Amino acid sequence: MKKILLLIGFLAFLSPLKVSAASNTVDDQANLLTPEERTELSNQADAINQKIKGEVFIQTTNSNTGDIELYTNRYLSRRIGNDNNGSALVIDMSQRKFHVSTSGNMIDYLTDSRLDNLLDAVFDQMAEGNYYQAALVYLQKAAVFVEAGVPADHYRIDRDTGKITYYKVMTPLEIAICLAIAAVISIAFFIIV
């Protein structure tokens, strides 16, 4: 009986985990979106969620009176926890502002230059009052950046300490060298044994 339970536990551990969609990926408190638009945005977000192994969110609000950046950071932290993978777009109608916050691996995908590009595209839609398109552009641009991967020269700067952390991306040459070394070691081990 113990062996069967151990086998079932082992197989459950090896099976891939599914990333379930957030119950409310799109939190439209300001009622800017139709139900169909919310559904479409949730579907777009689910595709990104599977790739980043995290969650992206969109929230519209008309009740925020504080700093939009702090509000968005707290919203994202409440939804996914600290340092987990995710991103959130908050459209604040009370202050007529919007902000995007990132956490975990989304910090690496949405670098400062990419985030500026994304925010410019979202701003163009927001200026026209097209909130659905703004949210859609956010998701589409985020998906493009996630698909492109982390840039080779990417680094993070900690706001509090000023510490710089470089993100190492292996080049094709480095991968080939590692594979060649592994093959030589494997063949040497085989011959020795």
Coordinates of N, CA and C in Angstrom, one line a residue:
M1 N 0.8 -1.2 0.0 CA 0.0 0.0 0.0 C 0.9 1.2 0.0
K2 N 2.0 1.2 0.8 CA 2.9 2.4 0.8 C 3.5 2.6 -0.5
K3 N 3.8 1.5 -1.2 CA 4.5 1.7 -2.5 C 3.5 2.3 -3.5
I4 N 2.2 2.0 -3.5 CA 1.2 2.5 -4.4 C 1.0 4.0 -4.1
L5 N 0.9 4.4 -2.8 CA 0.8 5.8 -2.4 C 2.0 6.6 -2.8
L6 N 3.2 6.0 -2.6 CA 4.4 6.6 -3.0 C 4.5 6.8 -4.6
L7 N 4.1 5.8 -5.3 CA 4.0 5.9 -6.8 C 3.0 7.0 -7.2
I8 N 1.9 7.1 -6.6 CA 0.9 8.1 -7.0 C 1.4 9.5 -6.6
G9 N 2.0 9.6 -5.5 CA 2.6 10.9 -5.1 C 3.7 11.3 -6.0
F10 N 4.5 10.4 -6.4 CA 5.6 10.7 -7.4 C 5.1 11.1 -8.7
L11 N 4.1 10.4 -9.2 CA 3.5 10.8 -10.5 C 2.8 12.1 -10.4
A12 N 2.1 12.4 -9.3 CA 1.5 13.7 -9.2 C 2.5 14.8 -9.1
F13 N 3.7 14.6 -8.6 CA 4.7 15.5 -8.5 C 5.3 15.8 -9.9
L14 N 5.4 14.8 -10.7 CA 6.0 15.0 -12.0 C 5.0 15.5 -13.1
S15 N 3.7 15.4 -12.8 CA 2.7 15.9 -13.8 C 2.8 17.5 -13.8
P16 N 2.7 18.0 -15.0 CA 2.7 19.5 -15.1 C 1.6 20.2 -14.4
L17 N 1.9 21.3 -13.8 CA 0.9 22.0 -13.1 C 0.2 23.0 -14.1
K18 N -1.1 23.1 -14.0 CA -1.9 24.0 -14.8 C -2.0 25.3 -14.1
V19 N -1.8 26.4 -14.9 CA -2.0 27.7 -14.3 C -3.5 28.0 -14.5
S20 N -4.2 28.2 -13.5 CA -5.6 28.4 -13.6 C -5.8 29.9 -13.8
A21 N -6.8 30.3 -14.5 CA -7.1 31.7 -14.7 C -7.6 32.3 -13.4
A22 N -7.3 33.5 -13.3 CA -7.8 34.3 -12.1 C -9.3 34.4 -12.2
S23 N -9.9 34.3 -11.0 CA -11.4 34.4 -11.0 C -11.9 35.7 -11.6
N24 N -11.1 36.7 -11.4 CA -11.5 38.0 -12.0 C -10.2 38.7 -12.4
T25 N -9.7 38.3 -13.6 CA -8.5 38.9 -14.1 C -8.8 40.4 -14.5
V26 N -10.0 40.6 -14.9 CA -10.4 42.0 -15.2 C -11.4 42.4 -14.2
D27 N -11.0 43.4 -13.4 CA -11.7 44.0 -12.3 C -12.2 45.3 -12.7
D28 N -13.4 45.4 -13.3 CA -13.9 46.7 -13.8 C -14.8 47.4 -12.9
Q29 N -14.3 48.0 -11.8 CA -15.0 48.7 -10.8 C -15.7 50.0 -11.3
A30 N -15.0 50.6 -12.3 CA -15.5 51.8 -12.9 C -16.5 51.6 -14.0
N31 N -16.9 50.4 -14.3 CA -17.8 50.0 -15.4 C -17.5 50.7 -16.7
L32 N -16.3 50.5 -17.2 CA -15.8 51.1 -18.4 C -15.9 50.0 -19.6
L33 N -16.1 48.8 -19.2 CA -16.1 47.7 -20.2 C -17.4 46.9 -20.2
T34 N -17.7 46.4 -21.4 CA -18.9 45.5 -21.5 C -18.5 44.1 -21.0
P35 N -19.5 43.3 -20.7 CA -19.2 41.9 -20.3 C -18.4 41.2 -21.4
E36 N -18.7 41.4 -22.7 CA -18.0 40.7 -23.8 C -16.6 41.2 -23.8
E37 N -16.3 42.5 -23.6 CA -15.0 43.0 -23.5 C -14.2 42.4 -22.4
R38 N -14.8 42.3 -21.2 CA -14.1 41.7 -20.1 C -13.7 40.2 -20.4
T39 N -14.6 39.5 -21.0 CA -14.4 38.1 -21.4 C -13.2 38.0 -22.3
E40 N -13.2 38.9 -23.3 CA -12.1 38.9 -24.3 C -10.8 39.2 -23.7
L41 N -10.8 40.2 -22.8 CA -9.5 40.6 -22.1 C -9.0 39.5 -21.2
S42 N -10.0 38.8 -20.6 CA -9.6 37.7 -19.7 C -9.0 36.5 -20.5
N43 N -9.5 36.3 -21.7 CA -8.9 35.2 -22.6 C -7.5 35.6 -23.0
Q44 N -7.4 36.9 -23.4 CA -6.0 37.4 -23.8 C -5.0 37.2 -22.6
A45 N -5.5 37.6 -21.4 CA -4.6 37.5 -20.2 C -4.2 36.0 -19.9
D46 N -5.2 35.1 -20.1 CA -4.9 33.7 -19.8 C -3.7 33.2 -20.7
A47 N -3.7 33.6 -21.9 CA -2.6 33.2 -22.8 C -1.2 33.6 -22.3
I48 N -1.2 34.9 -21.8 CA 0.1 35.4 -21.2 C 0.4 34.7 -19.9
N49 N -0.7 34.4 -19.1 CA -0.5 33.8 -17.8 C 0.2 32.4 -17.9
Q50 N -0.1 31.7 -18.9 CA 0.5 30.4 -19.1 C 1.9 30.5 -19.5
K51 N 2.3 31.5 -20.2 CA 3.7 31.7 -20.6 C 4.6 32.2 -19.5
I52 N 4.1 33.1 -18.6 CA 4.9 33.6 -17.6 C 4.8 32.8 -16.3
K53 N 3.9 31.9 -16.2 CA 3.6 31.1 -15.0 C 3.3 32.0 -13.9
G54 N 2.4 33.0 -14.2 CA 2.0 34.0 -13.2 C 0.6 34.6 -13.7
E55 N 0.4 35.8 -13.4 CA -0.9 36.4 -13.7 C -0.8 37.9 -14.1
V56 N -1.5 38.3 -15.1 CA -1.6 39.7 -15.4 C -3.1 40.1 -15.1
F57 N -3.2 41.4 -14.7 CA -4.5 41.9 -14.3 C -4.8 43.2 -14.9
I58 N -6.1 43.5 -15.0 CA -6.5 44.9 -15.4 C -7.6 45.3 -14.4
Q59 N -7.4 46.5 -13.8 CA -8.4 47.0 -12.9 C -8.8 48.4 -13.3
T60 N -10.1 48.7 -13.3 CA -10.5 50.1 -13.5 C -11.1 50.5 -12.1
T61 N -10.9 51.7 -11.7 CA -11.4 52.2 -10.4 C -11.8 53.7 -10.5
N62 N -12.7 54.1 -9.7 CA -13.0 55.5 -9.5 C -13.0 55.9 -8.1
S63 N -12.4 55.1 -7.2 CA -12.4 55.3 -5.8 C -11.0 55.6 -5.2
N64 N -9.9 55.6 -6.0 CA -8.6 55.8 -5.5 C -8.4 57.3 -5.3
T65 N -7.8 57.7 -4.1 CA -7.5 59.1 -3.9 C -6.0 59.3 -3.6
G66 N -5.3 58.2 -3.6 CA -3.8 58.2 -3.3 C -3.0 58.2 -4.6
D67 N -1.7 58.0 -4.4 CA -0.8 57.8 -5.5 C -1.1 56.6 -6.3
I68 N -1.2 56.8 -7.6 CA -1.6 55.7 -8.5 C -0.5 54.6 -8.6
E69 N 0.8 54.9 -8.5 CA 1.8 53.9 -8.5 C 1.7 53.1 -7.2
L70 N 1.6 53.7 -6.1 CA 1.5 52.9 -4.8 C 0.2 52.1 -4.9
Y71 N -0.9 52.6 -5.3 CA -2.1 51.9 -5.4 C -2.0 50.6 -6.3
T72 N -1.3 50.8 -7.5 CA -1.2 49.7 -8.4 C -0.2 48.6 -7.8
N73 N 0.9 49.1 -7.2 CA 1.8 48.1 -6.6 C 1.1 47.3 -5.5
R74 N 0.3 48.0 -4.7 CA -0.5 47.2 -3.6 C -1.5 46.3 -4.2
Y75 N -2.2 46.7 -5.2 CA -3.2 45.9 -5.9 C -2.5 44.6 -6.4
L76 N -1.4 44.8 -7.1 CA -0.7 43.6 -7.6 C -0.2 42.7 -6.5
S77 N 0.3 43.3 -5.4 CA 0.8 42.5 -4.3 C -0.3 41.7 -3.6
R78 N -1.5 42.4 -3.5 CA -2.6 41.7 -2.9 C -3.0 40.5 -3.8
R79 N -3.0 40.7 -5.1 CA -3.5 39.6 -6.0 C -2.5 38.4 -6.1
I80 N -1.2 38.7 -6.1 CA -0.3 37.6 -6.4 C 0.7 37.3 -5.3
G81 N 0.8 38.3 -4.3 CA 1.9 38.2 -3.3 C 3.1 38.9 -3.7
N82 N 4.1 39.0 -2.8 CA 5.3 39.7 -3.1 C 6.2 38.9 -4.0
D83 N 6.8 39.5 -5.0 CA 7.8 38.9 -5.8 C 7.4 37.7 -6.6
N84 N 6.1 37.5 -6.8 CA 5.6 36.4 -7.7 C 5.4 37.0 -9.0
N85 N 5.3 36.2 -10.0 CA 5.2 36.6 -11.4 C 3.9 37.3 -11.8
G86 N 3.9 38.5 -12.3 CA 2.7 39.1 -12.6 C 2.9 40.6 -13.0
S87 N 1.8 41.1 -13.5 CA 1.7 42.5 -13.9 C 0.3 43.0 -13.8
A88 N 0.1 44.3 -13.6 CA -1.2 44.9 -13.4 C -1.3 46.2 -14.1
L89 N -2.4 46.5 -14.8 CA -2.7 47.8 -15.4 C -3.9 48.3 -14.6
V90 N -3.7 49.5 -14.0 CA -4.8 50.1 -13.2 C -5.2 51.4 -14.0
I91 N -6.4 51.5 -14.3 CA -7.0 52.7 -14.9 C -7.8 53.4 -13.8
D92 N -7.3 54.6 -13.4 CA -7.9 55.3 -12.3 C -8.7 56.5 -12.8
M93 N -10.0 56.4 -12.8 CA -10.9 57.4 -13.4 C -11.0 58.6 -12.5
S94 N -10.8 58.4 -11.2 CA -11.0 59.5 -10.3 C -9.9 60.6 -10.5
Q95 N -8.7 60.1 -10.8 CA -7.5 61.0 -11.1 C -7.2 61.1 -12.5
R96 N -7.9 60.4 -13.4 CA -7.6 60.3 -14.8 C -6.2 60.0 -15.1
K97 N -5.7 58.9 -14.5 CA -4.4 58.4 -14.6 C -4.4 56.9 -14.8
F98 N -3.3 56.3 -15.3 CA -3.2 54.9 -15.3 C -1.7 54.5 -15.0
H99 N -1.5 53.3 -14.6 CA -0.2 52.8 -14.2 C 0.0 51.3 -14.4
V100 N 1.2 50.9 -14.8 CA 1.4 49.5 -14.9 C 2.5 49.1 -13.9
S101 N 2.3 48.1 -13.1 CA 3.2 47.6 -12.1 C 3.6 46.1 -12.5
T102 N 4.8 45.8 -12.2 CA 5.3 44.4 -12.6 C 6.0 43.8 -11.4
S103 N 6.0 42.5 -11.4 CA 6.6 41.7 -10.3 C 7.2 40.4 -10.8
G104 N 8.2 39.9 -10.1 CA 8.7 38.6 -10.5 C 9.4 38.7 -11.9
N105 N 9.2 37.7 -12.7 CA 9.8 37.6 -14.0 C 9.3 38.7 -15.0
M106 N 8.1 39.3 -14.7 CA 7.6 40.3 -15.6 C 8.5 41.6 -15.5
I107 N 9.2 41.8 -14.5 CA 10.2 42.9 -14.4 C 11.2 42.7 -15.5
D108 N 11.6 41.5 -15.8 CA 12.6 41.2 -16.8 C 12.0 41.3 -18.2
Y109 N 10.8 40.8 -18.4 CA 10.2 40.9 -19.7 C 9.8 42.4 -20.0
L110 N 9.3 43.1 -19.1 CA 8.9 44.5 -19.3 C 10.0 45.4 -18.8
T111 N 11.0 45.5 -19.5 CA 12.1 46.4 -19.1 C 11.7 47.8 -19.2
D112 N 12.5 48.8 -18.7 CA 12.1 50.2 -18.8 C 11.7 50.7 -20.2
S113 N 12.6 50.3 -21.1 CA 12.3 50.8 -22.5 C 11.1 50.1 -23.1
R114 N 10.9 48.9 -22.8 CA 9.7 48.2 -23.3 C 8.4 48.7 -22.6
L115 N 8.6 49.0 -21.3 CA 7.5 49.6 -20.5 C 7.1 51.0 -21.1
D116 N 8.1 51.8 -21.4 CA 7.8 53.1 -22.0 C 7.1 52.9 -23.3
N117 N 7.5 52.0 -24.1 CA 6.8 51.7 -25.4 C 5.4 51.3 -25.2
L118 N 5.2 50.4 -24.2 CA 3.8 49.9 -23.9 C 2.9 51.1 -23.3
L119 N 3.5 51.9 -22.4 CA 2.7 53.0 -21.9 C 2.3 54.0 -22.9
D120 N 3.2 54.3 -23.9 CA 2.9 55.2 -25.0 C 1.7 54.7 -25.8
A121 N 1.7 53.4 -26.1 CA 0.6 52.8 -26.9 C -0.7 52.9 -26.1
V122 N -0.6 52.6 -24.8 CA -1.8 52.6 -23.9 C -2.3 54.1 -23.8
F123 N -1.4 55.0 -23.7 CA -1.7 56.4 -23.6 C -2.5 56.9 -24.8
D124 N -2.1 56.5 -26.0 CA -2.8 56.9 -27.2 C -4.2 56.5 -27.2
Q125 N -4.5 55.3 -26.7 CA -5.9 54.8 -26.6 C -6.7 55.5 -25.5
M126 N -6.0 55.7 -24.4 CA -6.6 56.4 -23.2 C -7.0 57.9 -23.6
A127 N -6.2 58.5 -24.3 CA -6.4 59.9 -24.7 C -7.7 60.0 -25.5
E128 N -8.0 59.0 -26.3 CA -9.3 58.9 -27.1 C -10.5 58.4 -26.3
G129 N -10.2 58.0 -25.0 CA -11.3 57.5 -24.2 C -11.7 56.1 -24.6
N130 N -10.8 55.4 -25.3 CA -11.1 54.0 -25.7 C -10.4 53.0 -24.7
Y131 N -11.1 52.8 -23.6 CA -10.5 52.0 -22.5 C -10.3 50.5 -22.8
Y132 N -11.2 50.0 -23.6 CA -11.1 48.6 -24.0 C -9.8 48.4 -24.9
Q133 N -9.6 49.3 -25.8 CA -8.5 49.2 -26.7 C -7.2 49.4 -25.9
A134 N -7.3 50.3 -24.9 CA -6.1 50.6 -24.0 C -5.7 49.3 -23.3
A135 N -6.7 48.6 -22.7 CA -6.4 47.4 -22.0 C -5.9 46.3 -23.0
L136 N -6.5 46.2 -24.2 CA -6.1 45.3 -25.2 C -4.7 45.5 -25.6
V137 N -4.3 46.8 -25.9 CA -3.0 47.1 -26.3 C -2.0 46.7 -25.2
Y138 N -2.3 46.9 -23.9 CA -1.5 46.5 -22.8 C -1.2 45.0 -22.9
L139 N -2.3 44.2 -23.0 CA -2.1 42.8 -23.1 C -1.3 42.3 -24.3
Q140 N -1.6 42.9 -25.5 CA -1.0 42.5 -26.7 C 0.5 42.9 -26.7
K141 N 0.8 44.1 -26.2 CA 2.3 44.5 -26.1 C 3.0 43.6 -25.1
A142 N 2.4 43.3 -24.0 CA 3.0 42.4 -23.0 C 3.2 41.0 -23.6
A143 N 2.3 40.5 -24.3 CA 2.4 39.2 -25.0 C 3.6 39.2 -25.9
V144 N 3.8 40.3 -26.7 CA 4.9 40.4 -27.7 C 6.2 40.4 -26.9
F145 N 6.3 41.2 -25.8 CA 7.5 41.2 -25.1 C 7.9 39.9 -24.4
V146 N 6.8 39.2 -23.9 CA 7.1 37.9 -23.3 C 7.6 36.9 -24.3
E147 N 7.0 37.0 -25.5 CA 7.4 36.1 -26.6 C 8.8 36.4 -27.0
A148 N 9.2 37.6 -27.0 CA 10.5 38.0 -27.4 C 11.6 37.6 -26.4
G149 N 11.2 37.4 -25.2 CA 12.1 37.0 -24.1 C 12.8 38.2 -23.5
V150 N 13.7 37.8 -22.6 CA 14.4 38.9 -21.8 C 15.6 39.4 -22.7
P151 N 15.7 40.7 -22.8 CA 16.9 41.2 -23.6 C 18.2 40.8 -23.1
A152 N 19.2 40.6 -23.9 CA 20.5 40.1 -23.5 C 21.2 41.1 -22.5
D153 N 21.0 42.3 -22.6 CA 21.7 43.3 -21.8 C 20.9 43.8 -20.6
H154 N 19.9 43.0 -20.2 CA 19.0 43.5 -19.2 C 19.6 43.4 -17.8
Y155 N 19.2 44.3 -16.9 CA 19.6 44.3 -15.5 C 18.6 45.0 -14.7
R156 N 18.5 44.8 -13.4 CA 17.6 45.4 -12.5 C 18.4 46.3 -11.5
I157 N 17.7 47.4 -11.1 CA 18.3 48.2 -10.1 C 17.3 48.3 -8.9
D158 N 17.7 47.9 -7.8 CA 16.8 47.9 -6.6 C 16.6 49.4 -6.2
R159 N 15.4 49.8 -6.1 CA 15.1 51.2 -5.8 C 15.6 51.6 -4.4
D160 N 15.5 50.6 -3.4 CA 15.8 50.9 -2.0 C 17.3 51.0 -1.8
T161 N 18.0 50.0 -2.3 CA 19.5 49.8 -2.1 C 20.4 50.3 -3.2
G162 N 19.8 50.4 -4.4 CA 20.7 50.8 -5.5 C 21.5 49.7 -6.1
K163 N 21.3 48.5 -5.6 CA 22.0 47.3 -6.0 C 21.6 46.9 -7.5
I164 N 22.6 46.7 -8.3 CA 22.4 46.3 -9.7 C 22.5 44.8 -9.8
T165 N 21.5 44.1 -10.4 CA 21.6 42.7 -10.7 C 21.5 42.5 -12.2
Y166 N 22.5 41.8 -12.8 CA 22.5 41.6 -14.2 C 21.7 40.3 -14.5
Y167 N 21.0 40.3 -15.6 CA 20.3 39.1 -16.0 C 21.1 38.4 -17.0
K168 N 21.6 37.2 -16.8 CA 22.4 36.4 -17.7 C 21.6 35.6 -18.7
V169 N 21.9 35.9 -20.0 CA 21.2 35.1 -21.0 C 22.3 34.4 -21.8
M170 N 22.2 33.1 -21.9 CA 23.2 32.3 -22.6 C 23.1 32.5 -24.1
T171 N 24.2 32.7 -24.7 CA 24.3 32.9 -26.1 C 24.4 31.5 -26.8
P172 N 24.1 31.4 -28.1 CA 24.2 30.1 -28.7 C 25.6 29.5 -28.6
L173 N 26.6 30.3 -28.7 CA 28.0 29.8 -28.6 C 28.2 29.2 -27.2
E174 N 27.7 29.8 -26.1 CA 27.9 29.3 -24.8 C 27.1 27.9 -24.6
I175 N 25.9 27.9 -25.2 CA 25.2 26.6 -25.2 C 25.9 25.5 -25.9
A176 N 26.5 25.8 -27.1 CA 27.2 24.8 -27.8 C 28.4 24.3 -27.1
I177 N 29.1 25.2 -26.4 CA 30.3 24.8 -25.6 C 29.9 23.9 -24.5
C178 N 28.8 24.3 -23.8 CA 28.4 23.5 -22.7 C 28.0 22.1 -23.1
L179 N 27.3 22.0 -24.3 CA 26.9 20.7 -24.8 C 28.1 19.8 -25.2
A180 N 29.1 20.5 -25.8 CA 30.3 19.8 -26.2 C 31.1 19.3 -25.0
I181 N 31.2 20.1 -23.9 CA 31.8 19.6 -22.7 C 31.1 18.5 -22.0
A182 N 29.7 18.6 -22.0 CA 28.9 17.5 -21.5 C 29.1 16.2 -22.3
A183 N 29.2 16.3 -23.6 CA 29.4 15.1 -24.4 C 30.8 14.5 -24.2
V184 N 31.8 15.3 -24.0 CA 33.2 14.8 -23.8 C 33.2 14.1 -22.4
I185 N 32.6 14.7 -21.4 CA 32.6 14.1 -20.1 C 31.8 12.7 -20.1
S186 N 30.7 12.7 -20.8 CA 29.9 11.5 -20.9 C 30.6 10.4 -21.6
I187 N 31.3 10.7 -22.7 CA 32.0 9.7 -23.4 C 33.2 9.2 -22.6
A188 N 33.9 10.1 -21.9 CA 35.0 9.7 -21.0 C 34.5 8.8 -19.9
F189 N 33.4 9.1 -19.3 CA 32.8 8.3 -18.2 C 32.5 6.9 -18.8
F190 N 31.9 6.9 -20.0 CA 31.5 5.6 -20.6 C 32.7 4.7 -20.8
I191 N 33.8 5.3 -21.4 CA 35.0 4.6 -21.7 C 35.7 4.1 -20.4
I192 N 35.7 4.9 -19.4 CA 36.4 4.5 -18.1 C 35.6 3.4 -17.5
V193 N 34.3 3.4 -17.5 CA 33.5 2.4 -16.9 C 33.5 1.1 -17.7

